Amino acid sequence: MKAAIVQIPGSNCDQDALFGLRGLGIETEYVWHASDTLTGFDLVVIPGGFTYGDYLRCGAIAARAPVMDAVRQFAEGGGPVIGICNGFQVLIEAGLLPGALLPNVGQRFLCRTVHIKAVNRESLWTQACEKPLAMPIAHNEGRYVAEEETLKRLSQENRIAFVYCTPTGEVTEEANPNGSVQNIAGVLNERGNVLGMMPHPERAILQELGSTDGRCLFDAFAHAHAT
Amino acid sequence: MAAVKRYRVYVTLKPQLLDSAGRTVRDALNSLGFDDVQNVRIGKLIEIEAQAADRSAVEEMCRKLLANPVTEEFEIEEVEG
């Protein structure tokens, strides 16, 4: 099991992701955005940040980087991909996930701990996420929106990965930090191997950093490494 | 030398989507005494200069990069001279 952290100019959670995954015992290396191959990797992380200064739209320029063709191929082959925060925006702009992320309803950059819970419990990413999870958010454009038809499909195909909730798991308007439709915090692709989410599981790996609730997302991979 | 072609591309948020920045600006205008302002929408103006690109090429630029079809609409204006 070897993980790739894709570094794009303006990525700034790449080190957090490397630290988190290595902390879980997963062999992890950086891959530069100009690379056109992901050969030898079993897991791909698109980390958070402000790629290309968020010019044009968040993630829009990064989504056209050479490495994204390799990410697309990797995903089409069933390889697990997670995009966190700006990485989620990149996956959406690259067309690997549906919908869009707009500025938060409150027009504020939000940097705090929220609670989310897994709606889908079958994917590699979500199968081990049982209870409501505490993890940080740090974003200005996290308001998930999608066309009615897309939302219906996401729901029918069990592709809503996470929703914002209260610490006890109730999905309320108050628990929704950014105005996302249906409290959506993360979605999956059709096959369930590509996950995009605004909260930061890689920053919730160590108790010293406030929470270990992010570990369950990587359970499948940490386990694969151990065996 | 051949004249360059100039285009203005207006990218705007679809009307059914809440424009939170526009709403904040509307509130600020109201607080400055412009009480009759009911709605403000903010978009982008992108100016393009190219040697030969025709309108259909600019449309392709919009579809491939300049506008997000999920959230945005675009209008292209060719600028004379």
mmCIF file of C-alpha atoms in Angstrom:
data_model
loop_
_atom_site.group_PDB
_atom_site.id
_atom_site.type_symbol
_atom_site.label_atom_id
_atom_site.label_comp_id
_atom_site.label_asym_id
_atom_site.label_seq_id
_atom_site.Cartn_x
_atom_site.Cartn_y
_atom_site.Cartn_z
ATOM 1 C CA MET A 1 0.000 0.000 0.000
ATOM 2 C CA LYS A 2 1.525 3.251 -1.175
ATOM 3 C CA ALA A 3 -0.243 6.610 -1.146
ATOM 4 C CA ALA A 4 0.378 9.615 -3.410
ATOM 5 C CA ILE A 5 -0.211 13.165 -2.196
ATOM 6 C CA VAL A 6 -0.640 15.332 -5.279
ATOM 7 C CA GLN A 7 1.126 18.670 -4.911
ATOM 8 C CA ILE A 8 -0.237 21.489 -7.035
ATOM 9 C CA PRO A 9 1.077 25.079 -6.813
ATOM 10 C CA GLY A 10 -0.880 26.509 -3.891
ATOM 11 C CA SER A 11 -1.558 23.197 -2.113
ATOM 12 C CA ASN A 12 -1.052 23.806 1.593
ATOM 13 C CA CYS A 13 -2.405 20.711 3.331
ATOM 14 C CA ASP A 14 0.039 18.401 1.556
ATOM 15 C CA GLN A 15 2.259 18.155 4.626
ATOM 16 C CA ASP A 16 -0.723 17.539 6.920
ATOM 17 C CA ALA A 17 -1.813 14.699 4.642
ATOM 18 C CA LEU A 18 1.678 13.195 4.482
ATOM 19 C CA PHE A 19 2.031 13.439 8.257
ATOM 20 C CA GLY A 20 -1.424 11.947 8.835
ATOM 21 C CA LEU A 21 -1.074 9.019 6.456
ATOM 22 C CA ARG A 22 2.458 8.166 7.544
ATOM 23 C CA GLY A 23 1.179 8.352 11.111
ATOM 24 C CA LEU A 24 -1.271 5.608 10.192
ATOM 25 C CA GLY A 25 1.587 3.475 8.888
ATOM 26 C CA ILE A 26 0.795 4.078 5.220
ATOM 27 C CA GLU A 27 3.814 4.548 2.953
ATOM 28 C CA THR A 28 3.272 7.984 1.403
ATOM 29 C CA GLU A 29 5.056 10.112 -1.198
ATOM 30 C CA TYR A 30 4.428 13.436 -2.922
ATOM 31 C CA VAL A 31 3.632 13.576 -6.637
ATOM 32 C CA TRP A 32 4.143 16.882 -8.482
ATOM 33 C CA HIS A 33 1.258 18.257 -10.580
ATOM 34 C CA ALA A 34 3.307 18.149 -13.776
ATOM 35 C CA SER A 35 3.677 14.375 -13.491
ATOM 36 C CA ASP A 36 1.648 12.348 -15.960
ATOM 37 C CA THR A 37 1.744 9.033 -14.149
ATOM 38 C CA LEU A 38 0.640 7.502 -10.860
ATOM 39 C CA THR A 39 2.148 4.107 -11.541
ATOM 40 C CA GLY A 40 3.068 2.281 -8.354
ATOM 41 C CA PHE A 41 0.502 4.035 -6.171
ATOM 42 C CA ASP A 42 -2.554 2.408 -4.572
ATOM 43 C CA LEU A 43 -4.207 5.503 -3.103
ATOM 44 C CA VAL A 44 -4.344 9.141 -4.247
ATOM 45 C CA VAL A 45 -4.935 12.203 -2.072
ATOM 46 C CA ILE A 46 -5.664 15.648 -3.519
ATOM 47 C CA PRO A 47 -4.967 17.840 -0.503
ATOM 48 C CA GLY A 48 -6.435 21.170 0.546
ATOM 49 C CA GLY A 49 -5.023 24.589 -0.207
ATOM 50 C CA PHE A 50 -5.569 27.481 -2.557
ATOM 51 C CA THR A 51 -4.317 26.078 -5.831
ATOM 52 C CA TYR A 52 -3.489 28.831 -8.313
ATOM 53 C CA GLY A 53 -4.744 31.389 -5.816
ATOM 54 C CA ASP A 54 -8.333 30.217 -6.411
ATOM 55 C CA TYR A 55 -8.174 32.219 -9.659
ATOM 56 C CA LEU A 56 -11.215 31.974 -11.926
ATOM 57 C CA ARG A 57 -12.949 29.427 -9.633
ATOM 58 C CA CYS A 58 -11.577 27.313 -6.794
ATOM 59 C CA GLY A 59 -9.838 24.304 -8.295
ATOM 60 C CA ALA A 60 -10.565 25.306 -11.902
ATOM 61 C CA ILE A 61 -6.972 25.685 -13.055
ATOM 62 C CA ALA A 62 -5.636 22.773 -10.998
ATOM 63 C CA ALA A 63 -8.295 20.509 -12.515
ATOM 64 C CA ARG A 64 -6.575 20.996 -15.884
ATOM 65 C CA ALA A 65 -3.075 20.048 -14.588
ATOM 66 C CA PRO A 66 -1.275 17.171 -16.361
ATOM 67 C CA VAL A 67 -1.485 14.937 -13.282
ATOM 68 C CA MET A 68 -5.278 15.063 -13.404
ATOM 69 C CA ASP A 69 -5.334 12.865 -16.514
ATOM 70 C CA ALA A 70 -3.413 10.291 -14.489
ATOM 71 C CA VAL A 71 -5.843 10.750 -11.578
ATOM 72 C CA ARG A 72 -8.763 10.228 -13.963
ATOM 73 C CA GLN A 73 -7.226 7.006 -15.295
ATOM 74 C CA PHE A 74 -6.427 5.844 -11.774
ATOM 75 C CA ALA A 75 -10.042 6.479 -10.741
ATOM 76 C CA GLU A 76 -11.458 4.774 -13.841
ATOM 77 C CA GLY A 77 -9.405 1.721 -12.904
ATOM 78 C CA GLY A 78 -11.148 1.667 -9.532
ATOM 79 C CA GLY A 79 -8.256 3.184 -7.562
ATOM 80 C CA PRO A 80 -9.238 5.007 -4.367
ATOM 81 C CA VAL A 81 -9.045 8.815 -4.607
ATOM 82 C CA ILE A 82 -9.872 11.360 -1.913
ATOM 83 C CA GLY A 83 -10.044 15.108 -2.477
ATOM 84 C CA ILE A 84 -10.108 17.151 0.694
ATOM 85 C CA CYS A 85 -11.321 20.759 0.817
ATOM 86 C CA ASN A 86 -9.636 22.412 -2.197
ATOM 87 C CA GLY A 87 -8.971 18.854 -3.388
ATOM 88 C CA PHE A 88 -12.765 18.311 -3.433
ATOM 89 C CA GLN A 89 -13.126 21.499 -5.490
ATOM 90 C CA VAL A 90 -10.454 20.194 -7.883
ATOM 91 C CA LEU A 91 -12.226 16.826 -8.330
ATOM 92 C CA ILE A 92 -15.507 18.611 -9.058
ATOM 93 C CA GLU A 93 -13.890 20.949 -11.562
ATOM 94 C CA ALA A 94 -12.210 17.944 -13.182
ATOM 95 C CA GLY A 95 -15.618 16.335 -13.635
ATOM 96 C CA LEU A 96 -14.782 13.365 -11.410
ATOM 97 C CA LEU A 97 -17.541 14.318 -8.979
ATOM 98 C CA PRO A 98 -20.876 16.057 -9.623
ATOM 99 C CA GLY A 99 -22.189 19.385 -8.351
ATOM 100 C CA ALA A 100 -20.332 22.560 -7.429
ATOM 101 C CA LEU A 101 -18.982 24.392 -4.385
ATOM 102 C CA LEU A 102 -19.993 28.018 -3.931
ATOM 103 C CA PRO A 103 -19.010 30.662 -1.337
ATOM 104 C CA ASN A 104 -20.339 29.939 2.155
ATOM 105 C CA VAL A 105 -23.749 31.415 2.785
ATOM 106 C CA GLY A 106 -22.411 33.607 5.612
ATOM 107 C CA GLN A 107 -19.678 35.101 3.369
ATOM 108 C CA ARG A 108 -17.073 34.084 5.933
ATOM 109 C CA PHE A 109 -14.035 31.887 5.880
ATOM 110 C CA LEU A 110 -14.919 29.128 8.358
ATOM 111 C CA CYS A 111 -12.175 27.567 10.427
ATOM 112 C CA ARG A 112 -13.513 25.379 13.209
ATOM 113 C CA THR A 113 -14.462 21.886 14.260
ATOM 114 C CA VAL A 114 -17.710 20.464 12.900
ATOM 115 C CA HIS A 115 -19.448 17.110 13.145
ATOM 116 C CA ILE A 116 -20.278 14.925 10.190
ATOM 117 C CA LYS A 117 -21.742 11.476 9.794
ATOM 118 C CA ALA A 118 -21.496 8.930 7.024
ATOM 119 C CA VAL A 119 -24.682 8.400 5.026
ATOM 120 C CA ASN A 120 -23.150 5.832 2.683
ATOM 121 C CA ARG A 121 -21.742 2.983 4.776
ATOM 122 C CA GLU A 122 -20.579 0.713 1.978
ATOM 123 C CA SER A 123 -17.663 2.439 0.267
ATOM 124 C CA LEU A 124 -14.019 1.823 1.138
ATOM 125 C CA TRP A 125 -13.952 5.336 2.522
ATOM 126 C CA THR A 126 -17.042 5.241 4.690
ATOM 127 C CA GLN A 127 -17.549 1.641 5.767
ATOM 128 C CA ALA A 128 -15.658 2.086 9.036
ATOM 129 C CA CYS A 129 -17.201 5.474 9.913
ATOM 130 C CA GLU A 130 -19.791 4.535 12.495
ATOM 131 C CA LYS A 131 -20.455 7.408 14.870
ATOM 132 C CA PRO A 132 -20.650 11.152 14.239
ATOM 133 C CA LEU A 133 -17.115 12.377 13.561
ATOM 134 C CA ALA A 134 -15.516 15.569 14.849
ATOM 135 C CA MET A 135 -13.109 17.145 12.399
ATOM 136 C CA PRO A 136 -11.990 20.583 11.275
ATOM 137 C CA ILE A 137 -13.214 22.621 8.350
ATOM 138 C CA ALA A 138 -11.234 25.533 6.893
ATOM 139 C CA HIS A 139 -12.869 26.948 3.794
ATOM 140 C CA ASN A 140 -14.539 29.898 2.134
ATOM 141 C CA GLU A 141 -16.206 28.036 -0.739
ATOM 142 C CA GLY A 142 -17.826 24.951 0.765
ATOM 143 C CA ARG A 143 -21.501 25.403 -0.032
ATOM 144 C CA TYR A 144 -22.326 22.269 -1.973
ATOM 145 C CA VAL A 145 -24.926 22.728 -4.693
ATOM 146 C CA ALA A 146 -26.153 20.482 -7.484
ATOM 147 C CA GLU A 147 -29.014 20.367 -9.932
ATOM 148 C CA GLU A 148 -32.231 18.693 -8.707
ATOM 149 C CA GLU A 149 -31.690 15.737 -10.987
ATOM 150 C CA THR A 150 -28.130 15.232 -9.684
ATOM 151 C CA LEU A 151 -29.274 15.413 -6.065
ATOM 152 C CA LYS A 152 -31.942 12.804 -6.746
ATOM 153 C CA ARG A 153 -29.362 10.504 -8.320
ATOM 154 C CA LEU A 154 -26.857 11.004 -5.492
ATOM 155 C CA SER A 155 -29.517 10.006 -3.031
ATOM 156 C CA GLN A 156 -30.861 7.050 -5.034
ATOM 157 C CA GLU A 157 -27.373 5.707 -5.729
ATOM 158 C CA ASN A 158 -26.255 6.107 -2.105
ATOM 159 C CA ARG A 159 -23.513 8.519 -3.058
ATOM 160 C CA ILE A 160 -23.884 11.071 -0.282
ATOM 161 C CA ALA A 161 -20.789 10.211 1.736
ATOM 162 C CA PHE A 162 -21.117 12.650 4.640
ATOM 163 C CA VAL A 163 -23.572 15.214 5.978
ATOM 164 C CA TYR A 164 -23.002 17.899 8.605
ATOM 165 C CA CYS A 165 -24.733 17.015 11.874
ATOM 166 C CA THR A 166 -24.843 17.800 15.582
ATOM 167 C CA PRO A 167 -22.427 15.994 17.929
ATOM 168 C CA THR A 168 -25.186 13.445 18.520
ATOM 169 C CA GLY A 169 -25.811 12.894 14.838
ATOM 170 C CA GLU A 170 -28.913 14.942 14.108
ATOM 171 C CA VAL A 171 -28.923 16.574 10.704
ATOM 172 C CA THR A 172 -30.145 20.087 11.462
ATOM 173 C CA GLU A 173 -29.939 23.494 9.819
ATOM 174 C CA GLU A 174 -27.877 24.758 12.772
ATOM 175 C CA ALA A 175 -25.293 22.026 12.190
ATOM 176 C CA ASN A 176 -24.811 23.131 8.582
ATOM 177 C CA PRO A 177 -21.872 25.566 8.598
ATOM 178 C CA ASN A 178 -21.931 26.812 5.027
ATOM 179 C CA GLY A 179 -25.425 26.420 3.597
ATOM 180 C CA SER A 180 -24.739 23.204 1.665
ATOM 181 C CA VAL A 181 -27.848 21.656 0.144
ATOM 182 C CA GLN A 182 -29.136 18.787 2.322
ATOM 183 C CA ASN A 183 -26.172 19.438 4.700
ATOM 184 C CA ILE A 184 -23.909 17.611 2.218
ATOM 185 C CA ALA A 185 -20.251 17.598 3.329
ATOM 186 C CA GLY A 186 -18.928 14.942 0.948
ATOM 187 C CA VAL A 187 -19.975 12.914 -2.103
ATOM 188 C CA LEU A 188 -18.835 9.782 -3.922
ATOM 189 C CA ASN A 189 -18.563 8.945 -7.606
ATOM 190 C CA GLU A 190 -20.765 6.234 -9.127
ATOM 191 C CA ARG A 191 -18.366 3.462 -8.301
ATOM 192 C CA GLY A 192 -17.729 4.692 -4.772
ATOM 193 C CA ASN A 193 -13.938 4.826 -5.091
ATOM 194 C CA VAL A 194 -13.642 8.612 -5.473
ATOM 195 C CA LEU A 195 -14.564 10.721 -2.446
ATOM 196 C CA GLY A 196 -14.622 14.495 -2.162
ATOM 197 C CA MET A 197 -15.260 16.247 1.141
ATOM 198 C CA MET A 198 -14.833 19.692 2.698
ATOM 199 C CA PRO A 199 -13.871 18.631 6.277
ATOM 200 C CA HIS A 200 -10.279 17.571 6.928
ATOM 201 C CA PRO A 201 -9.909 13.943 8.102
ATOM 202 C CA GLU A 202 -6.118 14.165 7.697
ATOM 203 C CA ARG A 203 -6.088 16.779 10.471
ATOM 204 C CA ALA A 204 -8.035 14.471 12.785
ATOM 205 C CA ILE A 205 -5.574 11.619 13.093
ATOM 206 C CA LEU A 206 -3.841 12.385 16.403
ATOM 207 C CA GLN A 207 -5.361 13.035 19.820
ATOM 208 C CA GLU A 208 -2.734 15.744 20.357
ATOM 209 C CA LEU A 209 -4.243 17.598 17.408
ATOM 210 C CA GLY A 210 -7.752 17.475 18.827
ATOM 211 C CA SER A 211 -9.424 14.426 17.284
ATOM 212 C CA THR A 212 -8.735 10.963 15.972
ATOM 213 C CA ASP A 213 -12.106 10.713 14.232
ATOM 214 C CA GLY A 214 -10.511 11.063 10.806
ATOM 215 C CA ARG A 215 -8.774 7.712 11.116
ATOM 216 C CA CYS A 216 -11.799 5.621 10.177
ATOM 217 C CA LEU A 217 -11.689 6.945 6.606
ATOM 218 C CA PHE A 218 -8.264 5.417 6.129
ATOM 219 C CA ASP A 219 -8.941 2.189 8.057
ATOM 220 C CA ALA A 220 -9.203 0.072 4.942
ATOM 221 C CA PHE A 221 -5.796 1.252 3.739
ATOM 222 C CA ALA A 222 -4.005 1.178 7.087
ATOM 223 C CA HIS A 223 -5.334 -2.353 7.486
ATOM 224 C CA ALA A 224 -4.204 -3.337 4.009
ATOM 225 C CA HIS A 225 -0.762 -2.099 4.933
ATOM 226 C CA ALA A 226 -0.660 -4.129 8.127
ATOM 227 C CA THR A 227 -1.466 -7.423 6.453
ATOM 228 C CA MET B 1 -0.216 43.931 -38.807
ATOM 229 C CA ALA B 2 -3.539 42.196 -38.570
ATOM 230 C CA ALA B 3 -5.871 43.640 -35.990
ATOM 231 C CA VAL B 4 -6.354 41.488 -32.915
ATOM 232 C CA LYS B 5 -9.788 40.244 -32.091
ATOM 233 C CA ARG B 6 -11.215 41.347 -28.792
ATOM 234 C CA TYR B 7 -13.963 39.682 -26.849
ATOM 235 C CA ARG B 8 -15.695 40.381 -23.593
ATOM 236 C CA VAL B 9 -16.985 37.324 -21.811
ATOM 237 C CA TYR B 10 -19.528 37.890 -19.038
ATOM 238 C CA VAL B 11 -19.790 35.004 -16.599
ATOM 239 C CA THR B 12 -22.703 35.153 -14.182
ATOM 240 C CA LEU B 13 -24.123 32.904 -11.505
ATOM 241 C CA LYS B 14 -27.321 31.142 -12.570
ATOM 242 C CA PRO B 15 -30.301 33.183 -11.363
ATOM 243 C CA GLN B 16 -31.710 30.387 -9.201
ATOM 244 C CA LEU B 17 -28.510 30.214 -7.113
ATOM 245 C CA LEU B 18 -27.996 32.420 -4.093
ATOM 246 C CA ASP B 19 -25.186 34.919 -4.706
ATOM 247 C CA SER B 20 -23.908 35.434 -1.168
ATOM 248 C CA ALA B 21 -21.417 38.136 -2.200
ATOM 249 C CA GLY B 22 -24.164 39.978 -4.078
ATOM 250 C CA ARG B 23 -26.412 39.779 -1.048
ATOM 251 C CA THR B 24 -23.692 41.283 1.163
ATOM 252 C CA VAL B 25 -23.189 44.146 -1.290
ATOM 253 C CA ARG B 26 -26.947 44.742 -1.449
ATOM 254 C CA ASP B 27 -27.058 44.965 2.347
ATOM 255 C CA ALA B 28 -24.162 47.447 2.309
ATOM 256 C CA LEU B 29 -25.892 49.583 -0.330
ATOM 257 C CA ASN B 30 -29.085 49.544 1.737
ATOM 258 C CA SER B 31 -27.139 50.650 4.802
ATOM 259 C CA LEU B 32 -25.637 53.536 2.794
ATOM 260 C CA GLY B 33 -29.158 54.793 2.200
ATOM 261 C CA PHE B 34 -29.835 53.217 -1.195
ATOM 262 C CA ASP B 35 -32.997 51.753 0.268
ATOM 263 C CA ASP B 36 -34.619 50.863 -3.033
ATOM 264 C CA VAL B 37 -31.891 48.379 -4.029
ATOM 265 C CA GLN B 38 -33.565 44.981 -3.826
ATOM 266 C CA ASN B 39 -31.090 42.669 -5.459
ATOM 267 C CA VAL B 40 -27.418 42.675 -6.469
ATOM 268 C CA ARG B 41 -25.746 39.949 -8.489
ATOM 269 C CA ILE B 42 -21.992 39.851 -9.031
ATOM 270 C CA GLY B 43 -20.381 38.271 -12.054
ATOM 271 C CA LYS B 44 -17.073 38.312 -13.862
ATOM 272 C CA LEU B 45 -15.910 40.153 -16.938
ATOM 273 C CA ILE B 46 -13.143 38.371 -18.824
ATOM 274 C CA GLU B 47 -11.472 40.235 -21.675
ATOM 275 C CA ILE B 48 -9.789 38.153 -24.327
ATOM 276 C CA GLU B 49 -7.488 39.244 -27.109
ATOM 277 C CA ALA B 50 -6.573 36.733 -29.785
ATOM 278 C CA GLN B 51 -5.151 36.741 -33.277
ATOM 279 C CA ALA B 52 -7.716 34.586 -34.974
ATOM 280 C CA ALA B 53 -10.140 32.980 -32.516
ATOM 281 C CA ASP B 54 -13.709 33.266 -33.765
ATOM 282 C CA ARG B 55 -16.818 33.299 -31.642
ATOM 283 C CA SER B 56 -17.152 29.530 -31.648
ATOM 284 C CA ALA B 57 -13.600 29.205 -30.306
ATOM 285 C CA VAL B 58 -14.458 31.589 -27.478
ATOM 286 C CA GLU B 59 -17.576 29.534 -26.770
ATOM 287 C CA GLU B 60 -15.370 26.483 -26.493
ATOM 288 C CA MET B 61 -13.081 28.359 -24.073
ATOM 289 C CA CYS B 62 -16.137 29.110 -21.952
ATOM 290 C CA ARG B 63 -17.305 25.504 -21.951
ATOM 291 C CA LYS B 64 -13.840 24.099 -21.221
ATOM 292 C CA LEU B 65 -12.612 26.543 -18.604
ATOM 293 C CA LEU B 66 -14.049 30.012 -18.231
ATOM 294 C CA ALA B 67 -17.516 29.071 -16.945
ATOM 295 C CA ASN B 68 -18.750 26.224 -14.789
ATOM 296 C CA PRO B 69 -21.851 24.816 -16.494
ATOM 297 C CA VAL B 70 -23.318 23.660 -13.168
ATOM 298 C CA THR B 71 -23.437 27.118 -11.621
ATOM 299 C CA GLU B 72 -22.738 29.711 -14.271
ATOM 300 C CA GLU B 73 -23.975 31.184 -17.532
ATOM 301 C CA PHE B 74 -21.898 33.108 -20.036
ATOM 302 C CA GLU B 75 -22.371 35.744 -22.708
ATOM 303 C CA ILE B 76 -19.839 36.665 -25.363
ATOM 304 C CA GLU B 77 -19.521 40.114 -26.875
ATOM 305 C CA GLU B 78 -17.159 40.903 -29.714
ATOM 306 C CA VAL B 79 -15.576 44.328 -29.267
ATOM 307 C CA GLU B 80 -15.071 46.436 -32.373
ATOM 308 C CA GLY B 81 -11.745 48.116 -33.109
#
